[in-house]
Amino acid sequence: MEKFGVIGYPLGHSMSAVIHRAGFKSIGINASYETLETSPESLIDRIKDLKYNGYSGFNVTIPHKVPVALFVDEVDKYADITGAINTVKINSDKSMKGYNTDVLGFKKAIPDDIDLNGKTAAVLGTGGASRAAVMGLYDRGIKEIGIYTRSIPNAMDYMAYVRRKFPSITFCSYQIDRMRDLSKYDILVNTTPIGMQGKSADLTPVEKDVLKTLPSGAVVYDIIYNPRKTILLKLAEELGYKTINGVDMLVYQAVSAQEIWFGKTPSFSDMKIALLENL
């Protein structure tokens, strides 16, 4: 039996095992999937354990998506550009390749009838998920992105990074607590944890009076999947905007991970149903 797992800290909220087990079943793969809570101090030991104790691959979540790059032998295009890894394949010779399937998940979750070519986006947050969102928006043809951050000085490295990697996009940075007017944006993307199940579930990163400055026809995309409908998305729906939650992104990135591990495509619908039943 092949062994897989997810590493991160903390992992109490993780749905990875539920989704991946449903995927394994859909393609007839006999494999296990474990939730392996891994503190930053124990990351080196965990990687050694995964590498030499029969694992074929693993997923990576916060806060290890960037540091895991130190341990892999090779990365795919998306991991290289974003500087973040969320999927690793361990080869038979114990070499490891890192991938970023968050970008694919982010892109695929945007319905085909939403045309972003030449459009303008607001992205809230500057973490690893924000980089995946920027890469996904770049692939969909976005020409300008406003990055909203808690601290502009602390985001200077991030801004230099995205400007270097995506020279065709115009980037501007703004203080998130000074957000007042969103009228120039066609899509707003929340990559912060504000609104996530737990301590901030009753909060929104954008208040209603600011949100309603988005133009009619704008899209509000919250990559949080639990709850399925965050306060931000509820407000956006009330105001008549198109909304996208984080469920499809989460499932699509898991589908892509299994394609990397097995060369087979598991059932998106089986994996999504498993997730929704457990949320």
PDB file of C-alpha atoms in Angstrom:
ATOM      1  CA  MET A   1       0.000   0.000   0.000  1.00  0.00           C
ATOM      2  CA  GLU A   2       1.330   3.420  -0.963  1.00  0.00           C
ATOM      3  CA  LYS A   3       1.466   6.039   1.787  1.00  0.00           C
ATOM      4  CA  PHE A   4       0.664   9.753   1.545  1.00  0.00           C
ATOM      5  CA  GLY A   5      -0.062  12.554   3.995  1.00  0.00           C
ATOM      6  CA  VAL A   6      -0.283  16.275   4.624  1.00  0.00           C
ATOM      7  CA  ILE A   7       2.142  18.302   6.742  1.00  0.00           C
ATOM      8  CA  GLY A   8       1.352  21.659   8.352  1.00  0.00           C
ATOM      9  CA  TYR A   9       0.784  23.320  11.717  1.00  0.00           C
ATOM     10  CA  PRO A  10      -1.797  23.353  13.106  1.00  0.00           C
ATOM     11  CA  LEU A  11      -3.853  20.800  11.177  1.00  0.00           C
ATOM     12  CA  GLY A  12      -7.009  20.469  13.272  1.00  0.00           C
ATOM     13  CA  HIS A  13      -9.118  21.942  10.456  1.00  0.00           C
ATOM     14  CA  SER A  14      -7.578  19.985   7.554  1.00  0.00           C
ATOM     15  CA  MET A  15      -9.913  18.220   5.106  1.00  0.00           C
ATOM     16  CA  SER A  16      -7.093  16.816   2.972  1.00  0.00           C
ATOM     17  CA  ALA A  17      -7.457  13.219   4.185  1.00  0.00           C
ATOM     18  CA  VAL A  18     -11.208  13.161   3.499  1.00  0.00           C
ATOM     19  CA  ILE A  19     -10.763  14.528  -0.031  1.00  0.00           C
ATOM     20  CA  HIS A  20      -7.785  12.369  -0.994  1.00  0.00           C
ATOM     21  CA  ARG A  21      -9.248   9.120   0.312  1.00  0.00           C
ATOM     22  CA  ALA A  22     -12.331   9.715  -1.845  1.00  0.00           C
ATOM     23  CA  GLY A  23     -10.015  10.362  -4.796  1.00  0.00           C
ATOM     24  CA  PHE A  24      -8.029   7.173  -4.208  1.00  0.00           C
ATOM     25  CA  LYS A  25     -11.255   5.169  -4.101  1.00  0.00           C
ATOM     26  CA  SER A  26     -12.543   6.720  -7.342  1.00  0.00           C
ATOM     27  CA  ILE A  27      -9.521   5.459  -9.323  1.00  0.00           C
ATOM     28  CA  GLY A  28      -9.123   2.149  -7.489  1.00  0.00           C
ATOM     29  CA  ILE A  29      -5.875   3.049  -5.721  1.00  0.00           C
ATOM     30  CA  ASN A  30      -5.093   1.211  -2.479  1.00  0.00           C
ATOM     31  CA  ALA A  31      -3.303   3.938  -0.514  1.00  0.00           C
ATOM     32  CA  SER A  32      -3.349   5.549   2.915  1.00  0.00           C
ATOM     33  CA  TYR A  33      -3.435   9.267   3.689  1.00  0.00           C
ATOM     34  CA  GLU A  34      -2.458  10.680   7.082  1.00  0.00           C
ATOM     35  CA  THR A  35      -2.792  14.074   8.737  1.00  0.00           C
ATOM     36  CA  LEU A  36       0.722  14.730  10.045  1.00  0.00           C
ATOM     37  CA  GLU A  37       0.829  17.816  12.255  1.00  0.00           C
ATOM     38  CA  THR A  38       4.356  19.158  11.952  1.00  0.00           C
ATOM     39  CA  SER A  39       5.699  22.119  13.907  1.00  0.00           C
ATOM     40  CA  PRO A  40       8.349  24.305  12.238  1.00  0.00           C
ATOM     41  CA  GLU A  41      10.977  22.919  14.663  1.00  0.00           C
ATOM     42  CA  SER A  42      10.254  19.343  13.598  1.00  0.00           C
ATOM     43  CA  LEU A  43      10.083  19.940   9.837  1.00  0.00           C
ATOM     44  CA  ILE A  44      13.537  18.476   9.074  1.00  0.00           C
ATOM     45  CA  ASP A  45      12.811  15.283  11.001  1.00  0.00           C
ATOM     46  CA  ARG A  46       9.393  14.970   9.369  1.00  0.00           C
ATOM     47  CA  ILE A  47      10.853  15.271   5.856  1.00  0.00           C
ATOM     48  CA  LYS A  48      13.421  12.561   6.655  1.00  0.00           C
ATOM     49  CA  ASP A  49      10.653  10.306   7.973  1.00  0.00           C
ATOM     50  CA  LEU A  50       8.534  10.798   4.839  1.00  0.00           C
ATOM     51  CA  LYS A  51      11.494  10.240   2.569  1.00  0.00           C
ATOM     52  CA  TYR A  52      12.847   7.050   4.140  1.00  0.00           C
ATOM     53  CA  ASN A  53       9.751   5.363   5.595  1.00  0.00           C
ATOM     54  CA  GLY A  54       7.837   4.334   2.526  1.00  0.00           C
ATOM     55  CA  TYR A  55       5.883   7.444   1.583  1.00  0.00           C
ATOM     56  CA  SER A  56       5.258   8.122  -2.115  1.00  0.00           C
ATOM     57  CA  GLY A  57       4.319  11.780  -1.710  1.00  0.00           C
ATOM     58  CA  PHE A  58       2.753  14.394   0.529  1.00  0.00           C
ATOM     59  CA  ASN A  59       0.906  17.694   0.584  1.00  0.00           C
ATOM     60  CA  VAL A  60       2.155  20.816   2.305  1.00  0.00           C
ATOM     61  CA  THR A  61       0.171  23.592   3.953  1.00  0.00           C
ATOM     62  CA  ILE A  62       0.798  26.588   6.216  1.00  0.00           C
ATOM     63  CA  PRO A  63       3.472  27.362   7.431  1.00  0.00           C
ATOM     64  CA  HIS A  64       5.709  25.026   5.389  1.00  0.00           C
ATOM     65  CA  LYS A  65       4.909  25.906   1.752  1.00  0.00           C
ATOM     66  CA  VAL A  66       8.020  28.073   1.346  1.00  0.00           C
ATOM     67  CA  PRO A  67      10.606  26.270   3.570  1.00  0.00           C
ATOM     68  CA  VAL A  68       9.887  22.873   1.971  1.00  0.00           C
ATOM     69  CA  ALA A  69      11.637  24.207  -1.154  1.00  0.00           C
ATOM     70  CA  LEU A  70      14.942  23.707   0.712  1.00  0.00           C
ATOM     71  CA  PHE A  71      14.439  19.925   0.726  1.00  0.00           C
ATOM     72  CA  VAL A  72      13.336  19.123  -2.823  1.00  0.00           C
ATOM     73  CA  ASP A  73      15.604  18.333  -5.762  1.00  0.00           C
ATOM     74  CA  GLU A  74      13.434  19.881  -8.445  1.00  0.00           C
ATOM     75  CA  VAL A  75      10.329  22.095  -8.778  1.00  0.00           C
ATOM     76  CA  ASP A  76       7.655  22.588 -11.419  1.00  0.00           C
ATOM     77  CA  LYS A  77       6.949  25.901 -13.166  1.00  0.00           C
ATOM     78  CA  TYR A  78       4.293  27.072 -10.728  1.00  0.00           C
ATOM     79  CA  ALA A  79       6.315  26.234  -7.620  1.00  0.00           C
ATOM     80  CA  ASP A  80       9.302  28.021  -9.148  1.00  0.00           C
ATOM     81  CA  ILE A  81       7.357  31.181  -9.959  1.00  0.00           C
ATOM     82  CA  THR A  82       5.327  31.383  -6.748  1.00  0.00           C
ATOM     83  CA  GLY A  83       8.164  30.234  -4.471  1.00  0.00           C
ATOM     84  CA  ALA A  84       5.655  27.985  -2.678  1.00  0.00           C
ATOM     85  CA  ILE A  85       5.122  24.199  -2.756  1.00  0.00           C
ATOM     86  CA  ASN A  86       1.950  22.362  -1.762  1.00  0.00           C
ATOM     87  CA  THR A  87       2.539  18.927  -3.333  1.00  0.00           C
ATOM     88  CA  VAL A  88       5.651  16.724  -3.294  1.00  0.00           C
ATOM     89  CA  LYS A  89       6.315  13.494  -5.180  1.00  0.00           C
ATOM     90  CA  ILE A  90       8.926  11.138  -3.703  1.00  0.00           C
ATOM     91  CA  ASN A  91      10.572   9.111  -6.463  1.00  0.00           C
ATOM     92  CA  SER A  92      11.883   5.560  -6.116  1.00  0.00           C
ATOM     93  CA  ASP A  93      15.473   6.878  -5.860  1.00  0.00           C
ATOM     94  CA  LYS A  94      14.316   9.100  -2.935  1.00  0.00           C
ATOM     95  CA  SER A  95      14.698  12.291  -4.950  1.00  0.00           C
ATOM     96  CA  MET A  96      11.783  14.707  -4.465  1.00  0.00           C
ATOM     97  CA  LYS A  97      10.002  17.080  -6.820  1.00  0.00           C
ATOM     98  CA  GLY A  98       7.892  19.966  -5.541  1.00  0.00           C
ATOM     99  CA  TYR A  99       4.766  21.285  -7.253  1.00  0.00           C
ATOM    100  CA  ASN A 100       2.282  24.080  -6.713  1.00  0.00           C
ATOM    101  CA  THR A 101      -1.204  22.848  -7.583  1.00  0.00           C
ATOM    102  CA  ASP A 102      -2.855  25.772  -5.767  1.00  0.00           C
ATOM    103  CA  VAL A 103      -2.437  27.855  -8.932  1.00  0.00           C
ATOM    104  CA  LEU A 104      -4.307  25.276 -11.010  1.00  0.00           C
ATOM    105  CA  GLY A 105      -6.971  24.942  -8.316  1.00  0.00           C
ATOM    106  CA  PHE A 106      -7.412  28.709  -8.127  1.00  0.00           C
ATOM    107  CA  LYS A 107      -7.768  29.056 -11.909  1.00  0.00           C
ATOM    108  CA  LYS A 108     -10.057  26.076 -12.484  1.00  0.00           C
ATOM    109  CA  ALA A 109     -12.491  27.276  -9.805  1.00  0.00           C
ATOM    110  CA  ILE A 110     -13.199  30.435 -11.857  1.00  0.00           C
ATOM    111  CA  PRO A 111     -16.110  29.596 -14.202  1.00  0.00           C
ATOM    112  CA  ASP A 112     -15.280  29.718 -17.930  1.00  0.00           C
ATOM    113  CA  ASP A 113     -17.913  32.381 -18.551  1.00  0.00           C
ATOM    114  CA  ILE A 114     -16.001  34.891 -16.397  1.00  0.00           C
ATOM    115  CA  ASP A 115     -13.636  36.750 -18.737  1.00  0.00           C
ATOM    116  CA  LEU A 116     -10.735  38.396 -16.916  1.00  0.00           C
ATOM    117  CA  ASN A 117      -8.621  39.218 -19.961  1.00  0.00           C
ATOM    118  CA  GLY A 118      -7.364  42.805 -19.712  1.00  0.00           C
ATOM    119  CA  LYS A 119      -9.256  43.319 -16.449  1.00  0.00           C
ATOM    120  CA  THR A 120      -8.277  44.649 -13.001  1.00  0.00           C
ATOM    121  CA  ALA A 121      -8.131  42.707  -9.698  1.00  0.00           C
ATOM    122  CA  ALA A 122      -7.864  43.487  -5.990  1.00  0.00           C
ATOM    123  CA  VAL A 123      -6.018  40.825  -3.968  1.00  0.00           C
ATOM    124  CA  LEU A 124      -6.220  40.890  -0.177  1.00  0.00           C
ATOM    125  CA  GLY A 125      -3.160  39.443   1.564  1.00  0.00           C
ATOM    126  CA  THR A 126       0.490  38.759   0.769  1.00  0.00           C
ATOM    127  CA  GLY A 127       1.059  35.137   1.869  1.00  0.00           C
ATOM    128  CA  GLY A 128       1.670  31.984  -0.172  1.00  0.00           C
ATOM    129  CA  ALA A 129      -1.983  31.808  -1.239  1.00  0.00           C
ATOM    130  CA  SER A 130      -1.749  35.372  -2.518  1.00  0.00           C
ATOM    131  CA  ARG A 131       1.156  34.403  -4.778  1.00  0.00           C
ATOM    132  CA  ALA A 132      -0.847  31.486  -6.190  1.00  0.00           C
ATOM    133  CA  ALA A 133      -3.789  33.841  -6.812  1.00  0.00           C
ATOM    134  CA  VAL A 134      -1.581  36.366  -8.615  1.00  0.00           C
ATOM    135  CA  MET A 135      -0.137  33.586 -10.802  1.00  0.00           C
ATOM    136  CA  GLY A 136      -3.655  32.317 -11.562  1.00  0.00           C
ATOM    137  CA  LEU A 137      -4.881  35.823 -12.401  1.00  0.00           C
ATOM    138  CA  TYR A 138      -1.852  36.342 -14.640  1.00  0.00           C
ATOM    139  CA  ASP A 139      -2.734  33.154 -16.540  1.00  0.00           C
ATOM    140  CA  ARG A 140      -6.301  34.448 -16.965  1.00  0.00           C
ATOM    141  CA  GLY A 141      -5.037  37.685 -18.559  1.00  0.00           C
ATOM    142  CA  ILE A 142      -5.371  40.247 -15.723  1.00  0.00           C
ATOM    143  CA  LYS A 143      -3.521  43.489 -16.541  1.00  0.00           C
ATOM    144  CA  GLU A 144      -3.558  45.313 -13.192  1.00  0.00           C
ATOM    145  CA  ILE A 145      -3.608  44.134  -9.558  1.00  0.00           C
ATOM    146  CA  GLY A 146      -4.040  46.142  -6.376  1.00  0.00           C
ATOM    147  CA  ILE A 147      -2.456  44.332  -3.424  1.00  0.00           C
ATOM    148  CA  TYR A 148      -4.051  45.107  -0.044  1.00  0.00           C
ATOM    149  CA  THR A 149      -1.880  44.442   2.995  1.00  0.00           C
ATOM    150  CA  ARG A 150      -1.854  45.147   6.733  1.00  0.00           C
ATOM    151  CA  SER A 151       1.587  46.757   6.433  1.00  0.00           C
ATOM    152  CA  ILE A 152       2.973  48.295   3.241  1.00  0.00           C
ATOM    153  CA  PRO A 153       6.586  48.372   4.592  1.00  0.00           C
ATOM    154  CA  ASN A 154       6.383  44.657   5.463  1.00  0.00           C
ATOM    155  CA  ALA A 155       5.043  43.888   1.978  1.00  0.00           C
ATOM    156  CA  MET A 156       7.922  45.543   0.121  1.00  0.00           C
ATOM    157  CA  ASP A 157       9.729  42.249  -0.572  1.00  0.00           C
ATOM    158  CA  TYR A 158       6.494  40.706  -1.804  1.00  0.00           C
ATOM    159  CA  MET A 159       5.814  43.661  -4.132  1.00  0.00           C
ATOM    160  CA  ALA A 160       9.349  43.548  -5.537  1.00  0.00           C
ATOM    161  CA  TYR A 161       8.914  39.812  -6.090  1.00  0.00           C
ATOM    162  CA  VAL A 162       5.599  39.982  -7.995  1.00  0.00           C
ATOM    163  CA  ARG A 163       6.764  42.930 -10.104  1.00  0.00           C
ATOM    164  CA  ARG A 164       9.846  40.966 -11.109  1.00  0.00           C
ATOM    165  CA  LYS A 165       7.946  37.750 -11.866  1.00  0.00           C
ATOM    166  CA  PHE A 166       4.984  39.351 -13.683  1.00  0.00           C
ATOM    167  CA  PRO A 167       6.321  42.405 -15.541  1.00  0.00           C
ATOM    168  CA  SER A 168       3.242  42.584 -17.800  1.00  0.00           C
ATOM    169  CA  ILE A 169       0.992  43.359 -14.794  1.00  0.00           C
ATOM    170  CA  THR A 170       0.804  46.783 -13.145  1.00  0.00           C
ATOM    171  CA  PHE A 171       0.956  46.340  -9.349  1.00  0.00           C
ATOM    172  CA  CYS A 172       0.014  48.873  -6.667  1.00  0.00           C
ATOM    173  CA  SER A 173       0.007  48.313  -2.904  1.00  0.00           C
ATOM    174  CA  TYR A 174      -2.497  49.702  -0.412  1.00  0.00           C
ATOM    175  CA  GLN A 175      -3.109  49.585   3.311  1.00  0.00           C
ATOM    176  CA  ILE A 176      -6.054  47.221   3.840  1.00  0.00           C
ATOM    177  CA  ASP A 177      -7.535  49.257   6.708  1.00  0.00           C
ATOM    178  CA  ARG A 178      -7.654  52.327   4.429  1.00  0.00           C
ATOM    179  CA  MET A 179      -9.675  50.571   1.742  1.00  0.00           C
ATOM    180  CA  ARG A 180     -12.455  52.932   0.652  1.00  0.00           C
ATOM    181  CA  ASP A 181     -13.099  52.694  -3.099  1.00  0.00           C
ATOM    182  CA  LEU A 182     -13.084  49.466  -5.152  1.00  0.00           C
ATOM    183  CA  SER A 183     -14.775  50.908  -8.232  1.00  0.00           C
ATOM    184  CA  LYS A 184     -11.921  50.119 -10.617  1.00  0.00           C
ATOM    185  CA  TYR A 185     -11.809  46.375  -9.893  1.00  0.00           C
ATOM    186  CA  ASP A 186     -13.507  43.601 -11.883  1.00  0.00           C
ATOM    187  CA  ILE A 187     -12.650  40.901  -9.335  1.00  0.00           C
ATOM    188  CA  LEU A 188     -11.808  40.972  -5.630  1.00  0.00           C
ATOM    189  CA  VAL A 189      -9.917  37.998  -4.160  1.00  0.00           C
ATOM    190  CA  ASN A 190      -9.544  37.327  -0.424  1.00  0.00           C
ATOM    191  CA  THR A 191      -6.448  35.244   0.379  1.00  0.00           C
ATOM    192  CA  THR A 192      -6.360  36.214   4.076  1.00  0.00           C
ATOM    193  CA  PRO A 193      -7.743  33.936   6.844  1.00  0.00           C
ATOM    194  CA  ILE A 194     -10.277  36.621   7.877  1.00  0.00           C
ATOM    195  CA  GLY A 195     -13.673  34.914   7.853  1.00  0.00           C
ATOM    196  CA  MET A 196     -12.347  31.385   8.364  1.00  0.00           C
ATOM    197  CA  GLN A 197     -14.086  28.959  10.713  1.00  0.00           C
ATOM    198  CA  GLY A 198     -12.802  29.612  14.220  1.00  0.00           C
ATOM    199  CA  LYS A 199     -11.699  32.891  15.728  1.00  0.00           C
ATOM    200  CA  SER A 200     -12.518  35.136  12.740  1.00  0.00           C
ATOM    201  CA  ALA A 201     -15.633  33.452  11.276  1.00  0.00           C
ATOM    202  CA  ASP A 202     -17.810  36.425  12.208  1.00  0.00           C
ATOM    203  CA  LEU A 203     -15.469  38.951  10.565  1.00  0.00           C
ATOM    204  CA  THR A 204     -15.069  40.238   7.011  1.00  0.00           C
ATOM    205  CA  PRO A 205     -11.930  41.749   5.434  1.00  0.00           C
ATOM    206  CA  VAL A 206     -14.149  44.227   3.530  1.00  0.00           C
ATOM    207  CA  GLU A 207     -17.082  46.054   5.118  1.00  0.00           C
ATOM    208  CA  LYS A 208     -20.381  46.292   3.237  1.00  0.00           C
ATOM    209  CA  ASP A 209     -20.172  50.030   2.512  1.00  0.00           C
ATOM    210  CA  VAL A 210     -16.760  49.520   0.860  1.00  0.00           C
ATOM    211  CA  LEU A 211     -17.748  46.303  -0.917  1.00  0.00           C
ATOM    212  CA  LYS A 212     -20.675  48.014  -2.625  1.00  0.00           C
ATOM    213  CA  THR A 213     -18.244  50.367  -4.408  1.00  0.00           C
ATOM    214  CA  LEU A 214     -17.337  47.439  -6.706  1.00  0.00           C
ATOM    215  CA  PRO A 215     -18.892  47.892 -10.154  1.00  0.00           C
ATOM    216  CA  SER A 216     -21.974  45.868 -11.075  1.00  0.00           C
ATOM    217  CA  GLY A 217     -20.937  42.546 -12.627  1.00  0.00           C
ATOM    218  CA  ALA A 218     -17.840  42.293 -10.430  1.00  0.00           C
ATOM    219  CA  VAL A 219     -16.752  38.944  -8.966  1.00  0.00           C
ATOM    220  CA  VAL A 220     -15.917  38.310  -5.296  1.00  0.00           C
ATOM    221  CA  TYR A 221     -13.705  35.242  -4.777  1.00  0.00           C
ATOM    222  CA  ASP A 222     -12.948  34.071  -1.217  1.00  0.00           C
ATOM    223  CA  ILE A 223     -10.487  31.156  -1.147  1.00  0.00           C
ATOM    224  CA  ILE A 224     -11.724  30.146   2.338  1.00  0.00           C
ATOM    225  CA  TYR A 225     -13.697  26.882   2.142  1.00  0.00           C
ATOM    226  CA  ASN A 226     -14.897  26.580   5.743  1.00  0.00           C
ATOM    227  CA  PRO A 227     -17.441  28.061   6.111  1.00  0.00           C
ATOM    228  CA  ARG A 228     -18.556  27.650   2.512  1.00  0.00           C
ATOM    229  CA  LYS A 229     -20.219  31.050   2.669  1.00  0.00           C
ATOM    230  CA  THR A 230     -18.094  33.555   4.586  1.00  0.00           C
ATOM    231  CA  ILE A 231     -19.453  36.886   5.789  1.00  0.00           C
ATOM    232  CA  LEU A 232     -17.681  38.466   2.787  1.00  0.00           C
ATOM    233  CA  LEU A 233     -19.511  36.191   0.327  1.00  0.00           C
ATOM    234  CA  LYS A 234     -22.859  36.697   2.072  1.00  0.00           C
ATOM    235  CA  LEU A 235     -22.449  40.462   1.771  1.00  0.00           C
ATOM    236  CA  ALA A 236     -21.378  40.145  -1.882  1.00  0.00           C
ATOM    237  CA  GLU A 237     -24.444  38.035  -2.679  1.00  0.00           C
ATOM    238  CA  GLU A 238     -26.718  40.557  -0.950  1.00  0.00           C
ATOM    239  CA  LEU A 239     -25.225  43.261  -3.150  1.00  0.00           C
ATOM    240  CA  GLY A 240     -25.783  41.207  -6.315  1.00  0.00           C
ATOM    241  CA  TYR A 241     -22.188  40.262  -7.162  1.00  0.00           C
ATOM    242  CA  LYS A 242     -21.051  36.919  -8.568  1.00  0.00           C
ATOM    243  CA  THR A 243     -19.297  34.877  -5.875  1.00  0.00           C
ATOM    244  CA  ILE A 244     -16.790  32.011  -5.777  1.00  0.00           C
ATOM    245  CA  ASN A 245     -15.849  30.166  -2.573  1.00  0.00           C
ATOM    246  CA  GLY A 246     -12.764  28.101  -1.808  1.00  0.00           C
ATOM    247  CA  VAL A 247     -14.360  24.641  -2.111  1.00  0.00           C
ATOM    248  CA  ASP A 248     -13.671  24.042  -5.812  1.00  0.00           C
ATOM    249  CA  MET A 249     -10.122  25.438  -5.522  1.00  0.00           C
ATOM    250  CA  LEU A 250      -9.374  23.011  -2.683  1.00  0.00           C
ATOM    251  CA  VAL A 251     -10.759  20.028  -4.586  1.00  0.00           C
ATOM    252  CA  TYR A 252      -9.133  20.926  -7.919  1.00  0.00           C
ATOM    253  CA  GLN A 253      -5.693  21.303  -6.308  1.00  0.00           C
ATOM    254  CA  ALA A 254      -6.148  17.831  -4.754  1.00  0.00           C
ATOM    255  CA  VAL A 255      -7.195  16.368  -8.132  1.00  0.00           C
ATOM    256  CA  SER A 256      -4.006  17.823  -9.662  1.00  0.00           C
ATOM    257  CA  ALA A 257      -1.899  16.339  -6.845  1.00  0.00           C
ATOM    258  CA  GLN A 258      -3.244  12.831  -7.556  1.00  0.00           C
ATOM    259  CA  GLU A 259      -2.597  13.297 -11.274  1.00  0.00           C
ATOM    260  CA  ILE A 260       1.040  14.005 -10.336  1.00  0.00           C
ATOM    261  CA  TRP A 261       1.290  10.998  -8.009  1.00  0.00           C
ATOM    262  CA  PHE A 262      -0.534   8.415 -10.131  1.00  0.00           C
ATOM    263  CA  GLY A 263      -0.848   9.747 -13.690  1.00  0.00           C
ATOM    264  CA  LYS A 264      -4.618   9.231 -13.353  1.00  0.00           C
ATOM    265  CA  THR A 265      -7.429  11.742 -12.856  1.00  0.00           C
ATOM    266  CA  PRO A 266      -9.631  11.033  -9.818  1.00  0.00           C
ATOM    267  CA  SER A 267     -13.311  12.002  -9.650  1.00  0.00           C
ATOM    268  CA  PHE A 268     -13.745  15.699  -8.887  1.00  0.00           C
ATOM    269  CA  SER A 269     -17.384  15.160  -7.908  1.00  0.00           C
ATOM    270  CA  ASP A 270     -16.601  12.263  -5.528  1.00  0.00           C
ATOM    271  CA  MET A 271     -13.916  14.343  -3.818  1.00  0.00           C
ATOM    272  CA  LYS A 272     -16.156  17.424  -3.591  1.00  0.00           C
ATOM    273  CA  ILE A 273     -19.054  15.419  -2.127  1.00  0.00           C
ATOM    274  CA  ALA A 274     -16.709  13.914   0.493  1.00  0.00           C
ATOM    275  CA  LEU A 275     -15.529  17.396   1.451  1.00  0.00           C
ATOM    276  CA  LEU A 276     -19.025  18.895   1.675  1.00  0.00           C
ATOM    277  CA  GLU A 277     -20.293  15.975   3.785  1.00  0.00           C
ATOM    278  CA  ASN A 278     -17.534  16.656   6.310  1.00  0.00           C
ATOM    279  CA  LEU A 279     -17.660  20.450   6.478  1.00  0.00           C
TER     280      LEU A 279
END
